[in-house]
Coordinates of C-alpha atoms in Angstrom, one line a residue:
Chain A
X1 CA 0.0 0.0 0.0
X2 CA 1.3 3.4 -0.9
X3 CA 2.1 5.8 1.9
X4 CA -0.4 8.4 0.7
X5 CA -3.2 5.7 0.7
X6 CA -2.2 4.7 4.2
X7 CA -2.3 8.3 5.4
X8 CA -5.7 8.8 3.7
X9 CA -7.2 5.7 5.2
X10 CA -5.9 6.5 8.6
X11 CA -7.4 10.0 8.4
X12 CA -10.7 8.6 7.2
X13 CA -10.8 6.1 10.1
X14 CA -10.0 8.8 12.7
X15 CA -12.7 11.1 11.2
X16 CA -15.2 8.2 11.3
X17 CA -14.3 7.5 15.0
X18 CA -14.6 11.2 15.9
X19 CA -17.9 11.5 14.0
X20 CA -19.3 8.4 15.9
X21 CA -18.3 9.8 19.3
X22 CA -19.9 13.2 18.4
X23 CA -23.0 11.5 17.2
X24 CA -23.2 9.3 20.3
X25 CA -22.6 12.4 22.5
X26 CA -25.2 14.5 20.8
X27 CA -27.8 11.7 20.8
X28 CA -27.4 11.3 24.6
X29 CA -26.9 15.0 25.4
X30 CA -29.6 16.7 23.3
X31 CA -32.4 15.2 25.4
X32 CA -30.8 16.7 28.5
X33 CA -30.6 20.1 26.9
X34 CA -34.2 19.8 25.5
X35 CA -35.6 18.8 28.9
X36 CA -35.2 22.4 30.0
X37 CA -32.4 21.7 32.4
X38 CA -30.1 23.9 30.3
X39 CA -30.9 26.9 32.5
X40 CA -31.6 25.0 35.7
X41 CA -28.6 25.5 37.9
X42 CA -30.1 23.6 40.8
X43 CA -29.3 20.2 39.3
X44 CA -26.3 18.8 41.1
X45 CA -24.5 17.3 38.2
X46 CA -21.5 18.1 36.1
X47 CA -23.5 20.2 33.7
X48 CA -25.0 22.5 36.4
X49 CA -21.6 22.9 38.0
X50 CA -20.2 23.9 34.7
X51 CA -23.1 26.3 34.0
X52 CA -22.7 27.9 37.4
X53 CA -19.0 28.3 36.8
X54 CA -19.5 29.8 33.4
X55 CA -22.0 32.4 34.8
X56 CA -19.3 33.5 37.2
X57 CA -16.5 33.3 34.8
X58 CA -17.8 35.7 32.2
X59 CA -17.5 39.0 34.2
X60 CA -14.3 37.8 35.8
X61 CA -13.0 36.9 32.3
X62 CA -13.7 40.3 30.9
X63 CA -12.0 42.0 33.8
X64 CA -9.0 39.7 33.5
X65 CA -8.6 40.3 29.8
X66 CA -8.7 44.0 30.2
X67 CA -6.2 43.9 33.1
X68 CA -3.8 41.6 31.2
X69 CA -3.9 43.7 28.1
X70 CA -3.2 46.8 30.2
X71 CA -0.2 45.1 31.9
X72 CA 1.2 43.8 28.7
X73 CA 1.1 47.3 27.1
X74 CA 2.6 48.8 30.2
X75 CA 5.5 46.4 30.1
X76 CA 6.1 46.6 26.3
X77 CA 5.4 50.2 25.6
X78 CA 6.3 52.1 28.8
X79 CA 9.2 50.1 30.3
X80 CA 12.6 49.5 28.8
X81 CA 13.3 45.8 28.6
X82 CA 16.6 46.3 30.3
X83 CA 15.0 48.1 33.3
X84 CA 14.8 46.3 36.6
X85 CA 11.0 46.8 36.8
X86 CA 10.5 45.0 33.5
X87 CA 12.9 42.2 34.4
X88 CA 11.2 41.6 37.8
X89 CA 7.6 41.7 36.5
X90 CA 8.3 39.7 33.3
X91 CA 10.1 37.0 35.1
X92 CA 7.4 36.6 37.7
X93 CA 4.8 36.3 34.9
X94 CA 6.9 33.7 33.1
X95 CA 7.2 31.7 36.3
X96 CA 3.4 31.9 36.9
X97 CA 2.7 30.9 33.3
X98 CA 4.9 27.8 33.6
X99 CA 3.1 26.4 36.7
X100 CA 0.8 23.5 35.8
X101 CA -2.9 24.6 35.9
X102 CA -3.8 21.8 38.4
X103 CA -1.6 23.5 41.0
X104 CA -3.7 26.6 40.7
X105 CA -6.8 24.5 41.5
X106 CA -5.1 23.1 44.6
X107 CA -3.8 26.5 45.6
X108 CA -7.3 27.9 45.1
X109 CA -8.9 25.2 47.1
X110 CA -6.4 25.2 49.9
X111 CA -5.6 28.9 50.3
X112 CA -8.8 30.7 49.2
X113 CA -11.3 28.1 50.5
X114 CA -9.7 26.7 53.7
X115 CA -7.4 29.5 54.8
X116 CA -9.5 32.6 54.1
X117 CA -13.0 33.9 54.7
X118 CA -13.6 34.8 51.1
X119 CA -16.9 33.9 49.6
X120 CA -17.3 31.5 46.8
X121 CA -17.3 34.3 44.1
X122 CA -13.9 35.6 45.2
X123 CA -12.5 32.1 45.4
X124 CA -13.5 31.5 41.8
X125 CA -12.3 35.0 40.7
X126 CA -8.9 34.9 42.3
X127 CA -8.1 31.3 41.2
X128 CA -9.3 32.0 37.7
X129 CA -7.4 35.3 37.4
X130 CA -4.2 33.6 38.7
X131 CA -4.6 30.9 36.2
X132 CA -5.5 33.0 33.1
X133 CA -3.6 36.2 33.7
X134 CA 0.0 35.1 33.1
X135 CA -0.9 33.3 29.9
X136 CA -2.9 36.2 28.4
X137 CA -0.2 38.7 29.5
X138 CA 2.5 36.7 27.8
X139 CA 0.5 36.2 24.6
X140 CA -0.4 39.9 24.5
X141 CA 3.2 40.8 25.0
X142 CA 4.2 38.6 22.1
X143 CA 1.5 40.2 19.9
X144 CA 2.8 43.7 20.8
X145 CA 6.4 42.7 20.0
X146 CA 5.2 41.3 16.7
X147 CA 4.2 44.8 15.5
X148 CA 7.0 45.9 13.3
X149 CA 9.2 48.7 14.6
X150 CA 8.6 50.6 11.3
X151 CA 5.0 51.1 12.3
X152 CA 6.0 52.8 15.5
X153 CA 8.7 54.8 13.8
X154 CA 6.3 56.0 11.0
X155 CA 3.8 57.1 13.6
X156 CA 6.3 58.8 15.9
X157 CA 7.9 60.5 12.8
X158 CA 4.5 62.2 12.3
X159 CA 4.8 63.8 15.8
X160 CA 2.4 61.3 17.4
X161 CA 2.6 60.9 21.1
X162 CA 2.9 57.5 22.8
X163 CA -0.8 57.2 23.5
X164 CA -1.6 57.9 19.8
X165 CA 0.8 55.3 18.7
X166 CA -0.5 52.7 21.1
X167 CA -4.2 53.3 20.4
X168 CA -4.2 54.0 16.7
X169 CA -1.3 51.9 15.5
X170 CA 0.1 49.2 17.8
X171 CA -3.2 48.0 19.2
X172 CA -5.0 47.7 15.8
X173 CA -2.0 45.9 14.3
X174 CA -1.7 43.5 17.3
X175 CA -5.5 43.1 17.9
X176 CA -6.1 39.8 16.1
X177 CA -3.0 38.2 17.6
X178 CA -4.0 39.4 21.1
X179 CA -7.5 38.0 20.7
X180 CA -6.1 34.7 19.4
X181 CA -3.9 34.4 22.5
X182 CA -6.8 35.2 24.8
X183 CA -9.0 32.6 23.1
X184 CA -6.3 30.0 23.5
X185 CA -6.1 30.9 27.2
X186 CA -9.8 30.6 27.6
X187 CA -10.0 27.3 25.7
X188 CA -7.2 25.9 27.9
X189 CA -9.1 27.0 31.0
X190 CA -12.4 25.5 29.8
X191 CA -10.8 22.2 29.0
X192 CA -9.1 22.0 32.3
X193 CA -12.3 23.1 34.1
X194 CA -14.3 20.5 32.3
X195 CA -12.0 17.7 33.4
X196 CA -11.9 18.8 37.0
X197 CA -15.7 19.2 37.1
X198 CA -16.3 15.7 35.7
X199 CA -13.9 14.1 38.1
X200 CA -15.2 16.2 41.0
X201 CA -18.9 15.3 40.4
X202 CA -18.0 11.7 39.8
X203 CA -16.2 11.3 43.1
X204 CA -18.3 13.5 45.3
X205 CA -21.9 12.7 44.3
X206 CA -23.6 9.3 44.6
X207 CA -25.6 8.6 41.6
X208 CA -29.3 8.5 42.3
X209 CA -30.4 7.3 38.9
X210 CA -28.9 5.7 35.9
X211 CA -27.1 8.7 34.4
X212 CA -27.2 11.7 36.7
X213 CA -24.0 13.3 35.5
X214 CA -25.2 14.5 32.1
X215 CA -21.7 14.4 30.8
X216 CA -22.8 14.4 27.2
X217 CA -24.9 17.5 27.9
X218 CA -21.8 19.2 29.3
X219 CA -19.7 18.2 26.4
X220 CA -22.3 19.7 24.0
X221 CA -22.1 23.0 25.8
X222 CA -18.3 22.9 25.8
X223 CA -18.3 22.1 22.1
X224 CA -20.7 24.9 21.4
X225 CA -18.5 27.3 23.4
X226 CA -15.4 26.2 21.5
X227 CA -17.2 26.6 18.2
X228 CA -18.4 30.1 19.2
X229 CA -14.8 31.0 20.3
X230 CA -13.5 29.8 17.0
X231 CA -16.1 31.6 14.9
X232 CA -15.5 34.8 17.0
X233 CA -11.8 34.5 16.5
X234 CA -12.1 34.1 12.7
X235 CA -14.5 37.0 12.6
X236 CA -12.2 39.3 14.5
X237 CA -9.2 38.2 12.4
X238 CA -11.1 39.0 9.2
X239 CA -12.2 42.3 10.5
X240 CA -8.7 43.3 11.7
X241 CA -6.7 42.2 8.7
X242 CA -4.8 45.4 7.8
X243 CA -2.6 44.0 5.1
Chain B
X1 CA 22.5 81.2 2.4
X2 CA 20.9 80.5 5.8
X3 CA 22.0 77.4 7.6
X4 CA 19.0 75.2 8.5
X5 CA 20.8 72.2 10.0
X6 CA 24.3 72.2 11.4
X7 CA 25.8 68.7 12.1
X8 CA 29.0 68.8 14.2
X9 CA 31.3 65.9 14.9
X10 CA 28.3 63.5 15.0
X11 CA 29.1 60.0 16.2
X12 CA 26.6 57.2 16.6
X13 CA 27.1 53.7 18.1
X14 CA 24.8 50.8 17.9
X15 CA 26.2 48.9 20.9
X16 CA 29.8 48.3 19.9
X17 CA 29.3 49.1 16.3
X18 CA 30.1 52.6 15.2
X19 CA 27.7 53.8 12.5
X20 CA 28.8 57.4 12.1
X21 CA 32.4 58.4 12.7
X22 CA 32.2 62.0 13.7
X23 CA 30.7 63.8 10.6
X24 CA 30.2 67.5 10.2
X25 CA 28.3 69.5 7.6
X26 CA 25.7 72.2 7.1
X27 CA 22.3 72.0 5.3
X28 CA 21.1 75.2 3.9
X29 CA 17.5 76.4 3.9
X30 CA 15.4 75.6 0.8
X31 CA 18.0 73.4 -0.8
X32 CA 17.8 69.7 -1.8
X33 CA 20.8 67.9 -0.3
X34 CA 21.3 64.6 -1.9
X35 CA 23.0 62.0 0.3
X36 CA 24.5 59.1 -1.6
X37 CA 26.6 56.1 -0.6
X38 CA 26.6 52.3 -0.6
X39 CA 24.7 50.3 2.1
X40 CA 25.9 50.5 5.7
X41 CA 27.4 54.0 5.1
X42 CA 25.2 55.7 7.8
X43 CA 22.7 57.5 5.6
X44 CA 19.5 56.3 7.3
X45 CA 21.1 56.6 10.7
X46 CA 21.8 60.3 10.0
X47 CA 18.1 60.9 9.1
X48 CA 17.0 59.1 12.3
X49 CA 19.3 61.3 14.4
X50 CA 17.8 64.4 12.9
X51 CA 14.2 63.5 13.6
X52 CA 15.1 61.7 16.9
X53 CA 13.6 58.4 16.0
X54 CA 16.9 56.7 16.6
X55 CA 15.9 56.9 20.3
X56 CA 13.7 53.8 19.8
X57 CA 16.6 51.6 18.9
X58 CA 18.0 50.2 22.2
X59 CA 21.6 50.5 23.0
X60 CA 22.4 53.4 20.7
X61 CA 24.6 56.3 21.8
X62 CA 24.8 59.7 20.0
X63 CA 27.7 62.1 20.5
X64 CA 28.3 65.5 18.9
X65 CA 25.6 67.9 18.1
X66 CA 22.8 68.5 15.5
X67 CA 21.4 72.0 15.5
X68 CA 18.2 73.0 13.9
X69 CA 17.9 76.7 13.4
X70 CA 20.7 77.1 15.9
X71 CA 19.1 75.0 18.6
X72 CA 20.5 71.6 19.6
X73 CA 17.8 69.1 18.8
X74 CA 18.7 67.0 21.9
X75 CA 18.0 70.0 24.1
X76 CA 14.4 70.3 22.7
X77 CA 12.0 69.0 25.3
X78 CA 9.0 68.8 23.0
X79 CA 10.2 66.0 20.9
X80 CA 6.8 65.5 19.3
X81 CA 6.8 69.1 18.2
X82 CA 10.3 68.6 16.8
X83 CA 9.2 65.6 14.7
X84 CA 6.3 67.6 13.4
X85 CA 8.8 70.0 12.0
X86 CA 10.5 67.2 10.1
X87 CA 8.7 65.0 7.6
X88 CA 10.1 61.5 7.1
X89 CA 9.5 59.1 4.2
X90 CA 10.9 55.6 4.8
X91 CA 12.2 53.3 2.1
X92 CA 9.2 50.9 2.2
X93 CA 5.7 52.1 2.7
X94 CA 4.4 51.7 6.2
X95 CA 0.7 51.2 6.1
X96 CA -1.0 52.7 9.2
X97 CA -4.2 50.8 9.9
X98 CA -6.4 53.8 9.0
X99 CA -8.4 55.0 6.0
X100 CA -6.6 57.0 3.2
X101 CA -8.2 60.1 4.6
X102 CA -7.3 59.4 8.2
X103 CA -3.7 58.4 7.2
X104 CA -3.1 62.0 5.9
X105 CA -5.2 63.7 8.5
X106 CA -3.5 61.8 11.4
X107 CA -0.6 64.2 12.0
X108 CA -2.7 67.4 11.9
X109 CA -5.2 65.8 14.2
X110 CA -2.5 64.8 16.7
X111 CA -1.3 68.4 16.5
X112 CA -4.8 69.5 17.6
X113 CA -6.5 70.4 14.4
X114 CA -10.2 69.4 14.4
X115 CA -12.0 71.5 11.8
X116 CA -13.3 69.2 9.0
X117 CA -12.9 71.9 6.3
X118 CA -9.3 72.5 7.2
X119 CA -8.5 68.8 7.3
X120 CA -10.3 68.3 3.9
X121 CA -8.1 71.0 2.4
X122 CA -4.9 69.5 3.8
X123 CA -5.8 65.9 2.7
X124 CA -6.6 67.1 -0.9
X125 CA -3.5 69.3 -1.1
X126 CA -1.1 66.6 0.2
X127 CA -2.6 63.8 -1.9
X128 CA -2.2 66.1 -5.0
X129 CA 1.4 66.9 -4.1
X130 CA 2.1 63.2 -3.8
X131 CA 0.5 62.5 -7.2
X132 CA -2.1 60.3 -5.7
X133 CA -5.3 62.4 -5.5
X134 CA -6.7 61.4 -8.9
X135 CA -6.4 57.7 -8.1
X136 CA -8.0 57.8 -4.6
X137 CA -10.3 60.8 -4.5
X138 CA -13.4 58.6 -4.9
X139 CA -12.4 56.1 -2.2
X140 CA -10.9 58.2 0.6
X141 CA -12.6 56.0 3.2
X142 CA -11.0 52.7 2.1
X143 CA -8.1 51.3 4.0
X144 CA -4.7 52.8 3.1
X145 CA -3.1 49.4 3.6
X146 CA -5.2 48.0 0.7
X147 CA -3.5 50.3 -1.8
X148 CA -0.8 49.0 -4.1
X149 CA 2.9 49.3 -3.0
X150 CA 3.6 52.3 -5.1
X151 CA 0.3 54.0 -4.1
X152 CA 1.1 53.3 -0.4
X153 CA 4.5 55.0 -0.8
X154 CA 2.9 58.0 -2.3
X155 CA 0.4 58.0 0.6
X156 CA 3.4 58.0 2.9
X157 CA 4.8 61.1 1.2
X158 CA 1.4 62.8 1.5
X159 CA 1.4 61.9 5.2
X160 CA 4.8 63.4 5.6
X161 CA 3.7 66.6 4.0
X162 CA 0.5 66.8 6.0
X163 CA 2.1 68.5 9.0
X164 CA 3.7 71.1 6.7
X165 CA 7.3 70.3 7.8
X166 CA 10.2 72.7 7.5
X167 CA 12.4 69.8 6.6
X168 CA 11.5 66.7 4.5
X169 CA 13.7 63.6 4.8
X170 CA 13.3 61.1 2.0
X171 CA 15.0 57.8 2.6
X172 CA 15.1 55.8 -0.7
X173 CA 11.6 56.9 -1.4
X174 CA 11.5 55.5 -4.9
X175 CA 12.3 51.9 -4.2
X176 CA 8.6 50.8 -4.3
X177 CA 7.5 53.4 -6.9
X178 CA 7.4 52.9 -10.7
X179 CA 9.7 55.1 -12.8
X180 CA 6.8 57.3 -14.2
X181 CA 5.4 58.0 -10.7
X182 CA 9.0 58.6 -9.5
X183 CA 9.4 61.3 -12.1
X184 CA 6.1 62.9 -11.1
X185 CA 7.2 63.0 -7.4
X186 CA 10.5 64.4 -8.4
X187 CA 8.7 67.3 -10.1
X188 CA 6.8 67.8 -6.9
X189 CA 10.0 67.9 -4.9
X190 CA 11.5 70.6 -7.1
X191 CA 8.5 72.8 -6.4
X192 CA 8.5 71.9 -2.6
X193 CA 12.0 73.1 -2.4
X194 CA 10.7 76.7 -2.2
X195 CA 8.7 75.8 0.9
X196 CA 11.1 73.5 2.8
X197 CA 14.5 72.0 3.0
X198 CA 14.8 68.5 1.6
X199 CA 17.3 65.8 2.6
X200 CA 17.3 63.1 -0.1
X201 CA 19.0 59.8 0.7
X202 CA 19.2 57.7 -2.4
X203 CA 21.1 54.8 -3.9
X204 CA 20.2 56.1 -7.4
X205 CA 23.0 58.5 -8.1
X206 CA 21.3 59.8 -11.2
X207 CA 18.3 60.8 -9.0
X208 CA 20.7 62.9 -6.8
X209 CA 22.1 64.4 -10.0
X210 CA 18.7 65.3 -11.3
X211 CA 17.3 66.8 -8.0
X212 CA 20.0 67.9 -5.6
X213 CA 21.6 71.3 -5.3
X214 CA 24.4 69.8 -3.3
X215 CA 25.4 66.2 -2.8
X216 CA 27.1 64.4 0.1
X217 CA 28.9 61.1 -0.4
X218 CA 29.1 58.8 2.6
X219 CA 31.1 55.7 3.0
X220 CA 31.4 53.4 6.0
X221 CA 30.1 56.0 8.5
X222 CA 32.4 58.8 7.1
X223 CA 31.4 61.8 5.1
X224 CA 33.8 61.6 2.3
X225 CA 32.8 64.7 0.4
X226 CA 30.0 67.3 0.2
X227 CA 29.8 69.8 -2.6
X228 CA 27.7 71.2 -5.4
X229 CA 26.1 68.4 -7.3
X230 CA 27.8 69.6 -10.5
X231 CA 31.2 69.3 -8.8
X232 CA 30.4 65.8 -7.3
X233 CA 29.2 64.5 -10.7
X234 CA 32.1 66.1 -12.7
X235 CA 35.2 64.2 -13.7
X236 CA 37.1 65.8 -10.9
X237 CA 35.4 65.4 -7.5
X238 CA 37.7 65.9 -4.5
X239 CA 37.9 62.2 -3.6
X240 CA 38.7 59.3 -5.9
X241 CA 36.3 57.1 -4.1
X242 CA 33.4 59.5 -4.9
X243 CA 34.4 59.3 -8.6
X244 CA 34.6 55.5 -8.4
X245 CA 31.1 55.3 -6.7
X246 CA 29.3 57.6 -9.1
X247 CA 30.8 56.0 -12.1
X248 CA 29.8 52.5 -10.8
X249 CA 33.3 51.2 -10.1
X250 CA 32.0 50.0 -6.7
X251 CA 28.9 50.0 -4.6

């Protein structure tokens, strides 16, 4: 058999397997979504835990994105890379970004839940921000660095001030890359959250009926979110293509 | 003739590499000074010192002085104001992510101009001076970065003229422009000379011969010779290396 045929058949088999898994998942999960439990957060299963988390994550996420973009611009546009401030902040961010995500979960549980009086919202917020922020800051920094120096020089040569250069030139040029980095960070967080939720529900809750976990339903929601994230990312890239 | 720019013992280092080795010369008001020389001779560095965009390159040191109308440019605190006095056109067009209109109106707006009628007048005048008006007058709202390479370079020239600079620095402006458009822009430069001082860095020695009142020849960070263009392009320039360069024996 030719190598190309082998590759083609392997791809076809994998595609078939993925299609089967998706079909199985949707056939199991759609009924759950259709039953009206989509917006019922009182159900103690993996899906409702996920939904509750998502409700809290959205405002926190927006805040974290704005904060991380601001920090990245401060680092790249206002500090010299050789300055001690840049070195200290950038290295701390690099260390935080390299820590496995699971450790953030353990840290969140141990420190914010057992050792402080914070409410549940703050527990979520602080853990999530700690998890996402270093990754989004680093990706935004890379996007800003990717903007050619000639763009800055051309704008400065016209007498533009730093804020003009950042708002009108560097940010628009870097926007699609910044958003791509943010979407990757969100996807990573969603994926990890999904795993933890499934394991948590499985180990903590005794099943009362045949299938109380509604994992297929949760997977549908996650898939839809990933699809939405991908479509939004493509839309933004198309809208911000300056070349 | 009134001296517009006075460069004295100018030395520039990029880290350990010396790009300019202590050059001195004057630029007179309302002249076109052609600056020729092979690559790595310090021509672009010289322009970047004059409009102080060299400051964005890390690890550079500048010694000596550059005076603009008798004032050392490094003593000027309003660096944005200084840059508005000096228009800069880079070798390759840099598309700012704005519409054609906004590209040209950008500099006047950052300087505080808000009146639409004034901006309209500036945009039209500058696009006409850059020989671009006829091609874009019906689509001023479309993105400047969607224009062809040659059109973008003419847009860059229009942008550089938009803040009515006293000095116009052109760094290899015709690399991305076709010969016919180059000739049209050259005609514009000849008329602009009455309004501003022009520094023309070019690898095309014949362009310097066509346009410049005086020509400077630079080589490896040294100013070899500066004189009237007729003298530089004669059979007897002061330096043999100048003669060899303009006759194509090297470079």
